[in-house]
Amino acid sequence: MTASDVLLRRVETVAAQVGDRFPLYGNPVSGVWTSTRRGSWTGGFWAGWWWLRAAVTGRPDDHVAAREWTHRLAPRAGDDTVTRGMTFWYGAALGQRLCGDVDARRIALEGAQALAASFDRRLGLIPVGTAFGVDGPPRAGVDALAGTVALLGWAADAGRYGLDALARAHVARHVELLVGDDGQVRPEVWLDPDGTPADDGDGSPGVWARGQAWGVLGLAVAARRWGGDFTTAAVDVARWWLDQAGTDVPGAVIGRAEAPPDTSAAAIAAAGLLTLSQVTAEAGWADAALAVASSAVGRLDGGGVLRDGCYDLAGGVAMRHELVWGSFFLAAVLAVLAGKVDEHPW
């Protein structure tokens, strides 16, 4: 049985543990998952994992389960958070793209319209938002860049006028604010009301491995859609990753030897590198994607548990755990590499 197979089978085991709640992170020793009622910012990855499984197996019961989880996400359209890009791209649009599901398409479009309505023209972007209880000035963050660009671009192709230009402005502004000349990514910045950065950051943009990985994926997705300067930025960010993190599972903080590893960062970066291999003639990206994915597979046990994901290093929460988005991305990358799905599930 391949690594792809065990990751797709893992869905059943996780589902039995969490019941009607969304999984967030699992303890690899006890097997107990911390779960959420509404999905937090990760609910789309759980529904997306089910859609990926349904696309590969072709089983009607998998399709039904995926659709039910997507319906559970529909109320999240009203949340004030840019992570709706993740929720409705991976958790709903994927159902239409991989399985042709009409309900999933409708829910994804509703999510896209609600997300687009949060675009702040003074800032030139969709801010991170307040749904998770963080007060203060508006923020720009890299985490949801790929999902937001993909969701709004897909909705534009489905006839939602103006969303392509909005998505392009959103990502261009993030490049301006978050991407350094050397390709290092600043994960987040607070903004003044006129859109100028409100702080100078912590002096170490991009050291957070998952933030840099989100940058690799987000810019690769933008390059896939628009090319041009976005391809240049995507290449710079991907090169920074390979120069600093290589193709092994990185530490949660790149360059800090004592930091725990983060397999979820590796899986996200692998998806970005694989995407980049399709949008630039430069050789080596596909090989790099395979090497990074293989390093994550090395932390996968026979039951499909992807170990060594770091949820929150600063807070000391779930620092060597199974993470729902890490498992989703690794399952998706392996499915693409094995030719089990035609569409990139990201």
mmCIF file of C-alpha atoms in Angstrom:
data_model
loop_
_atom_site.group_PDB
_atom_site.id
_atom_site.type_symbol
_atom_site.label_atom_id
_atom_site.label_comp_id
_atom_site.label_asym_id
_atom_site.label_seq_id
_atom_site.Cartn_x
_atom_site.Cartn_y
_atom_site.Cartn_z
ATOM 1 C CA MET A 1 0.000 0.000 0.000
ATOM 2 C CA THR A 2 1.375 3.399 -0.986
ATOM 3 C CA ALA A 3 1.721 6.466 1.207
ATOM 4 C CA SER A 4 -1.084 8.035 -0.819
ATOM 5 C CA ASP A 5 -3.337 5.082 -0.022
ATOM 6 C CA VAL A 6 -2.711 5.162 3.718
ATOM 7 C CA LEU A 7 -3.341 8.904 3.900
ATOM 8 C CA LEU A 8 -6.687 8.518 2.159
ATOM 9 C CA ARG A 9 -7.645 5.610 4.408
ATOM 10 C CA ARG A 10 -6.694 7.716 7.413
ATOM 11 C CA VAL A 11 -9.780 9.865 6.846
ATOM 12 C CA GLU A 12 -12.025 7.091 8.153
ATOM 13 C CA THR A 13 -10.033 6.675 11.346
ATOM 14 C CA VAL A 14 -10.001 10.396 12.075
ATOM 15 C CA ALA A 15 -13.733 10.643 11.333
ATOM 16 C CA ALA A 16 -14.479 7.898 13.851
ATOM 17 C CA GLN A 17 -12.530 9.799 16.501
ATOM 18 C CA VAL A 18 -14.022 13.280 15.977
ATOM 19 C CA GLY A 19 -17.624 12.361 15.197
ATOM 20 C CA ASP A 20 -19.581 15.408 14.065
ATOM 21 C CA ARG A 21 -16.774 17.864 14.865
ATOM 22 C CA PHE A 22 -13.948 19.149 12.669
ATOM 23 C CA PRO A 23 -10.460 17.808 13.476
ATOM 24 C CA LEU A 24 -7.736 20.345 14.228
ATOM 25 C CA TYR A 25 -4.702 18.472 15.577
ATOM 26 C CA GLY A 26 -4.170 14.952 16.853
ATOM 27 C CA ASN A 27 -1.859 13.559 19.511
ATOM 28 C CA PRO A 28 0.185 10.852 17.759
ATOM 29 C CA VAL A 29 0.706 8.949 21.024
ATOM 30 C CA SER A 30 -2.837 8.861 22.409
ATOM 31 C CA GLY A 31 -4.557 9.182 19.036
ATOM 32 C CA VAL A 32 -6.919 11.770 20.510
ATOM 33 C CA TRP A 33 -7.844 14.711 18.282
ATOM 34 C CA THR A 34 -8.560 18.230 19.401
ATOM 35 C CA SER A 35 -11.603 19.246 17.381
ATOM 36 C CA THR A 36 -13.858 22.226 16.761
ATOM 37 C CA ARG A 37 -17.580 22.608 16.263
ATOM 38 C CA ARG A 38 -17.423 25.059 13.333
ATOM 39 C CA GLY A 39 -14.064 24.215 11.835
ATOM 40 C CA SER A 40 -11.919 27.171 12.945
ATOM 41 C CA TRP A 41 -9.619 28.171 10.053
ATOM 42 C CA THR A 42 -8.929 24.536 9.130
ATOM 43 C CA GLY A 43 -12.412 23.197 8.349
ATOM 44 C CA GLY A 44 -11.895 23.465 4.605
ATOM 45 C CA PHE A 45 -8.964 21.073 4.746
ATOM 46 C CA TRP A 46 -11.099 18.417 6.419
ATOM 47 C CA ALA A 47 -13.837 18.704 3.803
ATOM 48 C CA GLY A 48 -11.144 18.891 1.110
ATOM 49 C CA TRP A 49 -9.522 15.691 2.387
ATOM 50 C CA TRP A 50 -12.886 13.998 1.969
ATOM 51 C CA TRP A 51 -13.314 15.413 -1.571
ATOM 52 C CA LEU A 52 -9.864 14.152 -2.480
ATOM 53 C CA ARG A 53 -10.740 10.713 -1.162
ATOM 54 C CA ALA A 54 -14.059 10.737 -3.046
ATOM 55 C CA ALA A 55 -12.319 11.690 -6.292
ATOM 56 C CA VAL A 56 -9.782 8.873 -5.957
ATOM 57 C CA THR A 57 -12.106 6.112 -4.726
ATOM 58 C CA GLY A 58 -15.196 7.043 -6.755
ATOM 59 C CA ARG A 59 -17.294 5.669 -3.896
ATOM 60 C CA PRO A 60 -20.749 7.271 -3.486
ATOM 61 C CA ASP A 61 -20.540 7.153 0.320
ATOM 62 C CA ASP A 62 -17.305 9.153 0.252
ATOM 63 C CA HIS A 63 -18.973 11.711 -2.000
ATOM 64 C CA VAL A 64 -21.932 11.976 0.385
ATOM 65 C CA ALA A 65 -19.651 12.456 3.374
ATOM 66 C CA ALA A 66 -17.667 15.153 1.586
ATOM 67 C CA ARG A 67 -20.851 17.004 0.625
ATOM 68 C CA GLU A 68 -22.142 16.875 4.197
ATOM 69 C CA TRP A 69 -18.947 18.449 5.549
ATOM 70 C CA THR A 70 -19.116 21.142 2.879
ATOM 71 C CA HIS A 71 -22.691 21.971 3.868
ATOM 72 C CA ARG A 72 -21.450 22.364 7.435
ATOM 73 C CA LEU A 73 -19.056 25.061 6.199
ATOM 74 C CA ALA A 74 -21.696 27.188 4.458
ATOM 75 C CA PRO A 75 -22.449 29.447 7.492
ATOM 76 C CA ARG A 76 -18.777 30.405 7.641
ATOM 77 C CA ALA A 77 -19.343 32.786 4.717
ATOM 78 C CA GLY A 78 -20.409 35.410 7.252
ATOM 79 C CA ASP A 79 -17.203 35.275 9.297
ATOM 80 C CA ASP A 80 -14.898 38.288 9.179
ATOM 81 C CA THR A 81 -11.721 36.472 8.182
ATOM 82 C CA VAL A 82 -9.601 36.154 5.061
ATOM 83 C CA THR A 83 -9.251 32.460 5.906
ATOM 84 C CA ARG A 84 -12.609 32.066 4.172
ATOM 85 C CA GLY A 85 -10.360 31.733 1.123
ATOM 86 C CA MET A 86 -9.064 28.488 2.597
ATOM 87 C CA THR A 87 -12.448 27.359 3.847
ATOM 88 C CA PHE A 88 -14.324 27.725 0.583
ATOM 89 C CA TRP A 89 -11.544 26.878 -1.868
ATOM 90 C CA TYR A 90 -10.382 23.625 -0.330
ATOM 91 C CA GLY A 91 -13.648 22.790 1.401
ATOM 92 C CA ALA A 92 -16.164 23.609 -1.340
ATOM 93 C CA ALA A 93 -14.705 24.543 -4.738
ATOM 94 C CA LEU A 94 -12.684 21.344 -4.628
ATOM 95 C CA GLY A 95 -15.929 19.389 -4.616
ATOM 96 C CA GLN A 96 -16.958 20.942 -7.896
ATOM 97 C CA ARG A 97 -13.503 20.713 -9.471
ATOM 98 C CA LEU A 98 -12.748 17.111 -8.524
ATOM 99 C CA CYS A 99 -16.211 15.597 -8.324
ATOM 100 C CA GLY A 100 -18.524 17.927 -10.270
ATOM 101 C CA ASP A 101 -20.704 18.546 -7.225
ATOM 102 C CA VAL A 102 -23.311 21.249 -7.882
ATOM 103 C CA ASP A 103 -24.014 21.993 -4.215
ATOM 104 C CA ALA A 104 -20.319 22.429 -3.506
ATOM 105 C CA ARG A 105 -20.085 24.868 -6.403
ATOM 106 C CA ARG A 106 -22.950 26.952 -5.031
ATOM 107 C CA ILE A 107 -21.465 27.076 -1.543
ATOM 108 C CA ALA A 108 -18.029 27.978 -2.920
ATOM 109 C CA LEU A 109 -19.468 30.833 -4.952
ATOM 110 C CA GLU A 110 -21.369 32.173 -1.956
ATOM 111 C CA GLY A 111 -18.174 32.057 0.062
ATOM 112 C CA ALA A 112 -16.243 33.818 -2.697
ATOM 113 C CA GLN A 113 -18.787 36.640 -2.934
ATOM 114 C CA ALA A 114 -18.759 37.152 0.829
ATOM 115 C CA LEU A 115 -14.969 37.160 0.913
ATOM 116 C CA ALA A 116 -14.744 39.658 -1.948
ATOM 117 C CA ALA A 117 -17.116 41.986 -0.101
ATOM 118 C CA SER A 118 -14.453 42.321 2.620
ATOM 119 C CA PHE A 119 -11.944 43.874 0.217
ATOM 120 C CA ASP A 120 -10.797 47.173 1.740
ATOM 121 C CA ARG A 121 -10.018 49.657 -1.022
ATOM 122 C CA ARG A 122 -8.089 51.925 1.325
ATOM 123 C CA LEU A 123 -5.746 49.064 2.179
ATOM 124 C CA GLY A 124 -5.815 47.497 -1.280
ATOM 125 C CA LEU A 125 -6.460 44.025 0.098
ATOM 126 C CA ILE A 126 -8.715 41.783 2.148
ATOM 127 C CA PRO A 127 -7.462 42.122 5.743
ATOM 128 C CA VAL A 128 -6.945 39.161 8.050
ATOM 129 C CA GLY A 129 -10.144 40.094 9.896
ATOM 130 C CA THR A 130 -11.444 39.811 13.440
ATOM 131 C CA ALA A 131 -13.217 36.448 13.499
ATOM 132 C CA PHE A 132 -10.635 34.835 15.774
ATOM 133 C CA GLY A 133 -10.669 37.513 18.416
ATOM 134 C CA VAL A 134 -7.522 39.497 17.566
ATOM 135 C CA ASP A 135 -8.198 43.187 18.131
ATOM 136 C CA GLY A 136 -6.172 46.101 16.853
ATOM 137 C CA PRO A 137 -5.354 47.630 13.476
ATOM 138 C CA PRO A 138 -6.043 45.711 10.267
ATOM 139 C CA ARG A 139 -3.473 43.140 9.214
ATOM 140 C CA ALA A 140 -2.162 41.606 6.022
ATOM 141 C CA GLY A 141 -1.170 37.947 6.372
ATOM 142 C CA VAL A 142 0.269 35.327 4.063
ATOM 143 C CA ASP A 143 -1.548 32.235 5.373
ATOM 144 C CA ALA A 144 -4.657 32.386 3.203
ATOM 145 C CA LEU A 145 -3.043 33.867 0.095
ATOM 146 C CA ALA A 146 -3.225 30.753 -2.074
ATOM 147 C CA GLY A 147 -6.809 29.889 -1.160
ATOM 148 C CA THR A 148 -8.013 33.460 -1.578
ATOM 149 C CA VAL A 149 -6.406 33.961 -4.989
ATOM 150 C CA ALA A 150 -7.587 30.570 -6.233
ATOM 151 C CA LEU A 151 -11.142 30.968 -4.924
ATOM 152 C CA LEU A 152 -11.687 34.468 -6.305
ATOM 153 C CA GLY A 153 -10.067 33.603 -9.630
ATOM 154 C CA TRP A 154 -12.216 30.501 -9.976
ATOM 155 C CA ALA A 155 -15.355 32.497 -9.113
ATOM 156 C CA ALA A 156 -14.384 35.088 -11.739
ATOM 157 C CA ASP A 157 -14.131 32.313 -14.315
ATOM 158 C CA ALA A 158 -17.606 31.211 -13.224
ATOM 159 C CA GLY A 159 -18.964 34.636 -14.189
ATOM 160 C CA ARG A 160 -18.555 36.680 -11.015
ATOM 161 C CA TYR A 161 -17.568 39.972 -12.598
ATOM 162 C CA GLY A 162 -14.684 41.922 -11.117
ATOM 163 C CA LEU A 163 -13.306 39.228 -8.844
ATOM 164 C CA ASP A 164 -10.237 38.504 -10.969
ATOM 165 C CA ALA A 165 -9.062 42.109 -10.750
ATOM 166 C CA LEU A 166 -9.776 42.150 -7.031
ATOM 167 C CA ALA A 167 -7.782 38.938 -6.485
ATOM 168 C CA ARG A 168 -4.890 40.300 -8.512
ATOM 169 C CA ALA A 169 -4.836 43.527 -6.497
ATOM 170 C CA HIS A 170 -4.966 41.527 -3.270
ATOM 171 C CA VAL A 171 -1.938 39.406 -4.104
ATOM 172 C CA ALA A 172 0.040 42.314 -5.584
ATOM 173 C CA ARG A 173 -0.431 44.231 -2.345
ATOM 174 C CA HIS A 174 0.753 41.236 -0.343
ATOM 175 C CA VAL A 175 3.874 40.966 -2.477
ATOM 176 C CA GLU A 176 4.546 44.632 -1.798
ATOM 177 C CA LEU A 177 4.038 44.299 1.948
ATOM 178 C CA LEU A 178 5.352 40.832 2.739
ATOM 179 C CA VAL A 179 7.945 39.674 0.196
ATOM 180 C CA GLY A 180 11.533 40.864 0.560
ATOM 181 C CA ASP A 181 13.926 41.442 -2.310
ATOM 182 C CA ASP A 182 15.653 38.156 -1.501
ATOM 183 C CA GLY A 183 12.400 36.154 -1.497
ATOM 184 C CA GLN A 184 12.020 35.982 2.264
ATOM 185 C CA VAL A 185 8.375 36.233 3.360
ATOM 186 C CA ARG A 186 7.136 38.283 6.252
ATOM 187 C CA PRO A 187 4.176 36.296 7.619
ATOM 188 C CA GLU A 188 2.085 39.262 8.764
ATOM 189 C CA VAL A 189 2.086 43.034 9.058
ATOM 190 C CA TRP A 190 -0.179 45.458 10.909
ATOM 191 C CA LEU A 191 -1.449 48.354 8.839
ATOM 192 C CA ASP A 192 -2.342 51.975 9.491
ATOM 193 C CA PRO A 193 -5.727 53.174 8.143
ATOM 194 C CA ASP A 194 -4.048 54.486 4.982
ATOM 195 C CA GLY A 195 -2.488 51.082 4.285
ATOM 196 C CA THR A 196 1.087 51.826 5.331
ATOM 197 C CA PRO A 197 2.775 49.287 7.634
ATOM 198 C CA ALA A 198 2.189 50.154 11.268
ATOM 199 C CA ASP A 199 5.306 48.390 12.556
ATOM 200 C CA ASP A 200 8.744 47.254 11.465
ATOM 201 C CA GLY A 201 8.112 43.613 12.253
ATOM 202 C CA ASP A 202 10.320 41.403 14.379
ATOM 203 C CA GLY A 203 13.385 41.713 12.181
ATOM 204 C CA SER A 204 13.153 38.112 11.015
ATOM 205 C CA PRO A 205 10.584 37.852 8.225
ATOM 206 C CA GLY A 206 10.126 34.399 6.844
ATOM 207 C CA VAL A 207 11.827 32.459 9.637
ATOM 208 C CA TRP A 208 8.488 30.929 10.548
ATOM 209 C CA ALA A 209 8.610 27.911 8.256
ATOM 210 C CA ARG A 210 4.899 27.583 7.661
ATOM 211 C CA GLY A 211 4.600 31.277 6.811
ATOM 212 C CA GLN A 212 7.339 30.913 4.208
ATOM 213 C CA ALA A 213 5.651 27.762 2.866
ATOM 214 C CA TRP A 214 2.334 29.607 2.545
ATOM 215 C CA GLY A 215 4.282 32.203 0.556
ATOM 216 C CA VAL A 216 5.741 29.543 -1.757
ATOM 217 C CA LEU A 217 2.265 28.177 -2.444
ATOM 218 C CA GLY A 218 0.456 31.514 -2.634
ATOM 219 C CA LEU A 219 2.870 33.048 -5.118
ATOM 220 C CA ALA A 220 2.965 29.875 -7.213
ATOM 221 C CA VAL A 221 -0.835 29.940 -7.435
ATOM 222 C CA ALA A 222 -0.707 33.613 -8.473
ATOM 223 C CA ALA A 223 1.960 32.779 -11.074
ATOM 224 C CA ARG A 224 -0.226 29.984 -12.399
ATOM 225 C CA ARG A 225 -3.061 32.417 -12.965
ATOM 226 C CA TRP A 226 -1.320 35.588 -14.144
ATOM 227 C CA GLY A 227 2.347 34.896 -14.804
ATOM 228 C CA GLY A 228 4.556 37.953 -15.279
ATOM 229 C CA ASP A 229 5.827 39.620 -12.124
ATOM 230 C CA PHE A 230 4.037 37.046 -10.002
ATOM 231 C CA THR A 231 6.171 34.302 -11.554
ATOM 232 C CA THR A 232 9.294 36.300 -10.734
ATOM 233 C CA ALA A 233 8.172 36.703 -7.123
ATOM 234 C CA ALA A 234 7.186 33.034 -6.887
ATOM 235 C CA VAL A 235 10.598 31.919 -8.122
ATOM 236 C CA ASP A 236 12.362 34.204 -5.636
ATOM 237 C CA VAL A 237 10.299 32.899 -2.719
ATOM 238 C CA ALA A 238 10.770 29.256 -3.755
ATOM 239 C CA ARG A 239 14.513 29.729 -4.142
ATOM 240 C CA TRP A 240 14.690 31.242 -0.671
ATOM 241 C CA TRP A 241 12.929 28.151 0.666
ATOM 242 C CA LEU A 242 15.312 25.735 -1.029
ATOM 243 C CA ASP A 243 18.386 27.781 -0.089
ATOM 244 C CA GLN A 244 17.431 28.054 3.573
ATOM 245 C CA ALA A 245 15.332 24.960 4.292
ATOM 246 C CA GLY A 246 16.515 22.590 1.585
ATOM 247 C CA THR A 247 14.376 19.579 0.773
ATOM 248 C CA ASP A 248 14.159 18.085 4.265
ATOM 249 C CA VAL A 249 11.326 18.653 6.711
ATOM 250 C CA PRO A 250 12.182 22.093 8.100
ATOM 251 C CA GLY A 251 12.215 23.199 11.674
ATOM 252 C CA ALA A 252 9.183 25.227 12.657
ATOM 253 C CA VAL A 253 11.576 28.175 12.738
ATOM 254 C CA ILE A 254 14.017 27.982 9.848
ATOM 255 C CA GLY A 255 17.589 28.373 11.025
ATOM 256 C CA ARG A 256 16.855 27.600 14.673
ATOM 257 C CA ALA A 257 18.346 24.177 15.303
ATOM 258 C CA GLU A 258 16.388 23.539 18.504
ATOM 259 C CA ALA A 259 12.982 24.183 16.902
ATOM 260 C CA PRO A 260 10.731 21.144 16.454
ATOM 261 C CA PRO A 261 10.083 20.013 12.871
ATOM 262 C CA ASP A 262 6.969 20.940 10.929
ATOM 263 C CA THR A 263 5.855 18.402 8.355
ATOM 264 C CA SER A 264 2.876 20.571 7.439
ATOM 265 C CA ALA A 265 5.245 23.290 6.205
ATOM 266 C CA ALA A 266 7.013 20.729 4.028
ATOM 267 C CA ALA A 267 3.723 19.496 2.534
ATOM 268 C CA ILE A 268 2.558 23.045 1.734
ATOM 269 C CA ALA A 269 5.896 23.942 0.180
ATOM 270 C CA ALA A 270 5.840 20.765 -1.922
ATOM 271 C CA ALA A 271 2.461 21.804 -3.368
ATOM 272 C CA GLY A 272 3.879 25.225 -4.237
ATOM 273 C CA LEU A 273 7.019 23.817 -5.852
ATOM 274 C CA LEU A 274 4.958 21.361 -7.882
ATOM 275 C CA THR A 275 2.750 24.203 -9.100
ATOM 276 C CA LEU A 276 5.792 26.267 -10.022
ATOM 277 C CA SER A 277 7.065 23.398 -12.157
ATOM 278 C CA GLN A 278 4.036 23.917 -14.416
ATOM 279 C CA VAL A 279 4.296 27.680 -14.824
ATOM 280 C CA THR A 280 7.982 28.222 -15.565
ATOM 281 C CA ALA A 281 10.356 26.579 -17.990
ATOM 282 C CA GLU A 282 13.093 26.571 -15.370
ATOM 283 C CA ALA A 283 14.070 22.982 -14.575
ATOM 284 C CA GLY A 284 14.256 21.374 -11.167
ATOM 285 C CA TRP A 285 11.053 22.454 -9.471
ATOM 286 C CA ALA A 286 9.269 19.114 -9.898
ATOM 287 C CA ASP A 287 12.299 17.231 -8.562
ATOM 288 C CA ALA A 288 12.440 19.599 -5.592
ATOM 289 C CA ALA A 289 8.722 19.089 -4.923
ATOM 290 C CA LEU A 290 9.170 15.316 -4.963
ATOM 291 C CA ALA A 291 12.144 15.532 -2.608
ATOM 292 C CA VAL A 292 10.301 17.756 -0.122
ATOM 293 C CA ALA A 293 7.206 15.528 -0.242
ATOM 294 C CA SER A 294 9.397 12.454 0.262
ATOM 295 C CA SER A 295 10.918 14.014 3.367
ATOM 296 C CA ALA A 296 7.418 14.400 4.814
ATOM 297 C CA VAL A 297 6.484 10.844 3.827
ATOM 298 C CA GLY A 298 9.433 9.744 5.953
ATOM 299 C CA ARG A 299 7.486 10.957 9.028
ATOM 300 C CA LEU A 300 4.349 9.009 8.013
ATOM 301 C CA ASP A 301 3.549 5.811 9.893
ATOM 302 C CA GLY A 302 1.800 2.740 8.549
ATOM 303 C CA GLY A 303 -1.567 3.933 9.822
ATOM 304 C CA GLY A 304 -1.397 7.197 7.896
ATOM 305 C CA VAL A 305 -0.444 9.396 10.855
ATOM 306 C CA LEU A 306 1.697 12.282 9.607
ATOM 307 C CA ARG A 307 3.795 13.039 12.661
ATOM 308 C CA ASP A 308 5.861 16.066 13.604
ATOM 309 C CA GLY A 309 3.540 18.879 12.638
ATOM 310 C CA CYS A 310 3.940 22.032 14.727
ATOM 311 C CA TYR A 311 0.658 23.802 15.423
ATOM 312 C CA ASP A 312 1.770 26.699 17.641
ATOM 313 C CA LEU A 313 5.386 26.903 18.725
ATOM 314 C CA ALA A 314 5.070 30.279 20.465
ATOM 315 C CA GLY A 315 2.125 29.061 22.539
ATOM 316 C CA GLY A 316 3.609 25.626 23.157
ATOM 317 C CA VAL A 317 0.511 23.969 21.669
ATOM 318 C CA ALA A 318 0.628 20.677 19.743
ATOM 319 C CA MET A 319 4.250 20.997 18.721
ATOM 320 C CA ARG A 320 4.784 17.451 17.370
ATOM 321 C CA HIS A 321 1.296 16.483 16.308
ATOM 322 C CA GLU A 322 -0.791 15.323 13.382
ATOM 323 C CA LEU A 323 -2.296 18.397 11.699
ATOM 324 C CA VAL A 324 -5.343 18.236 9.452
ATOM 325 C CA TRP A 325 -3.944 20.638 6.839
ATOM 326 C CA GLY A 326 -0.583 18.855 6.769
ATOM 327 C CA SER A 327 -2.272 15.538 6.049
ATOM 328 C CA PHE A 328 -4.500 17.139 3.414
ATOM 329 C CA PHE A 329 -1.627 18.756 1.527
ATOM 330 C CA LEU A 330 0.578 15.683 1.613
ATOM 331 C CA ALA A 331 -2.320 13.498 0.455
ATOM 332 C CA ALA A 332 -3.040 15.981 -2.340
ATOM 333 C CA VAL A 333 0.577 16.217 -3.511
ATOM 334 C CA LEU A 334 0.947 12.440 -3.541
ATOM 335 C CA ALA A 335 -2.333 12.026 -5.432
ATOM 336 C CA VAL A 336 -1.117 14.454 -8.117
ATOM 337 C CA LEU A 337 2.309 12.815 -8.364
ATOM 338 C CA ALA A 338 0.657 9.391 -8.707
ATOM 339 C CA GLY A 339 -1.759 10.630 -11.387
ATOM 340 C CA LYS A 340 -4.799 9.841 -9.255
ATOM 341 C CA VAL A 341 -6.364 13.272 -9.863
ATOM 342 C CA ASP A 342 -6.122 15.508 -12.909
ATOM 343 C CA GLU A 343 -6.667 18.843 -11.136
ATOM 344 C CA HIS A 344 -4.290 20.309 -8.575
ATOM 345 C CA PRO A 345 -6.303 20.147 -5.327
ATOM 346 C CA TRP A 346 -4.932 23.522 -4.204
#
